[in-house]
């Protein structure tokens, strides 16, 4: 380690000690005066068009101003097996008003078993103010299933053991047990919570998380009049079969196995070939004529279908991506991949009536008749509750006009797309992020391996794989398929046998002697270093834009795109970046989830100033489950915050006698 990196480490530690500690002390003092630990937050805040009143000292979903004092925001999450169209819905199919009964989940009108938090789909929306303390008691009432909850996009600086990743930051929460997550809302923006255990979020364990700050502190705050709890849009892909049928996958599936539907805030309709279109309600978002509204959109997508969002007759002014402000860009449609969030401003200046909000599947789902959904934008005073215009489910994507975040980063001259790499951060960036040479360069190659039947099903060999209906695939990063360790890396590193962790070469990088190998894949970087990740999609160009998510950080997007196969290597990408031959922003935006173009690349940079073990993975559930992940270890274990007293432990039990 050279003297420059040592100096950066010292600066980072000094900053954390003298600034962060004081912030927490001040917040704790205020919290004691303004909260009650025995009061749980209500579940239905996402349905409200008004904030709690000023004299309400309990609700955390309130207007956030300069005078707002931090509060303790205590939530109770009860996780259980449940079902769509339970008896709580009574005669919902024929009487739409009964679809709004307490604990009724109507979804798109297809009855199936699901997993829920507090019998809601999506689960409760957490909406707080910057500086609040969030406490969530997660009660696992799912028989014979473990779980964890990840708070997607929150850095968990100082609280890495609450990041919610099984066998990295904590032990899974077993059935019948309660685990308390507690951390500070010290990042403003639109975030997302979901189960990080197996494929549970695909069956319903996910919801939104919003941290507001005073509008005067928002770089784009002058552009909108309202930022309301009810204007959070959660787009989720949906299946009429349980998620387990998608992993590893069925060789000869019935049609519905891989048919993809969408829900908007847990609602929608679908067309059955026999019974016709269901009559369950659409989600409705209300606005007043002449006003400007901030909408927050969560891409709660689990498999390979990105979602294209548009609103009839309205443009979308993008002002934020993954909780990070950007200079405004006006588009006609917005593309979201799994785990991404975008905020936009909608000006309600059209004719007073109702308009369709449309979601259409992209990539491998673009030709599926089922991959669309609608919601309603309703102006106050509109005579009808739903628009009279017919659907445009079969309309070509190119007809939408300018698209934010298009597939495969098609943003060159003459193309109707605005790429993330073209956005500009709306808040000052650290100029050091633009220096030519980072302290650490880390190349990550996405690999697919198509094993033969003999290789995959060899006696006494059990390799994890996925089958998307074509052939068996083993997913890898740098020729390694990641395997969970037997105990959490963050809290029980000393209990993990060295043979579980991938071996490293003389350069300190993990490698495999033979391919494929399965081991706990860890990339180590020094605390305080400026790290550059070059992620290259070396898999077959099949149209999948792998959405990669990094826990614990937001990264600056330095460049992204596609090159000829002969040019697609890290050395050439670095050379092109240094010579300004790649499409770059003068103020690279921050994100925590990025869709890598099929067969393309992204260049990302972080300041490694958050010690801990942080997961980096493809956000497609089956890819992640089948090994397309790794762990970024920042600093040494001695740099990590102390483990909470009594923190749960787990591991192997193999007695010697």
Coordinates of N, CA and C in Angstrom, one line a residue, residues 32 50 86 239 260 287 298 304 320 353 382 393 404 458 465 540 548 585 608:
X32 N -34.8 11.2 21.6 CA -35.4 10.9 22.9 C -36.5 11.9 23.2
X50 N -52.0 13.2 1.7 CA -51.7 14.3 2.7 C -50.7 13.7 3.7
X86 N -58.1 -14.2 -1.3 CA -58.5 -14.9 -0.1 C -60.0 -14.6 0.2
X239 N -46.0 -13.4 -11.9 CA -46.2 -14.7 -12.6 C -47.4 -15.3 -11.9
X260 N -44.9 -13.6 -18.4 CA -44.6 -12.5 -17.5 C -45.7 -11.5 -17.6
X287 N -54.2 13.9 -9.4 CA -53.5 15.2 -9.4 C -54.5 16.3 -9.6
X298 N -40.2 2.8 -8.5 CA -39.3 1.7 -8.1 C -39.5 0.5 -9.1
X304 N -36.2 -11.3 -16.2 CA -35.5 -10.7 -17.3 C -36.2 -9.6 -18.1
X320 N -33.9 12.4 -10.8 CA -33.2 11.6 -9.8 C -33.1 10.2 -10.3
X353 N -59.2 15.1 -17.3 CA -59.8 13.8 -17.6 C -58.8 12.8 -17.0
X382 N -62.3 15.1 -13.1 CA -62.5 14.2 -14.2 C -63.8 13.5 -14.0
X393 N -51.1 -2.1 -26.2 CA -50.1 -3.1 -25.8 C -49.2 -3.6 -26.9
X404 N -35.7 7.4 -21.6 CA -34.6 7.4 -20.6 C -34.2 6.0 -20.3
X458 N -23.0 -35.3 -13.0 CA -22.0 -36.3 -12.6 C -22.3 -36.8 -11.1
X465 N -27.2 -24.3 -10.9 CA -27.4 -23.9 -12.3 C -28.7 -23.3 -12.5
X540 N -23.0 -14.7 -24.1 CA -23.6 -14.6 -25.5 C -24.5 -13.4 -25.5
X548 N -26.6 -4.8 -12.5 CA -25.7 -5.0 -11.4 C -25.9 -4.0 -10.2
X585 N -19.9 11.8 -19.2 CA -20.5 13.0 -18.6 C -19.4 13.9 -18.0
X608 N -13.7 4.0 -1.6 CA -14.0 2.9 -0.7 C -13.9 3.3 0.7

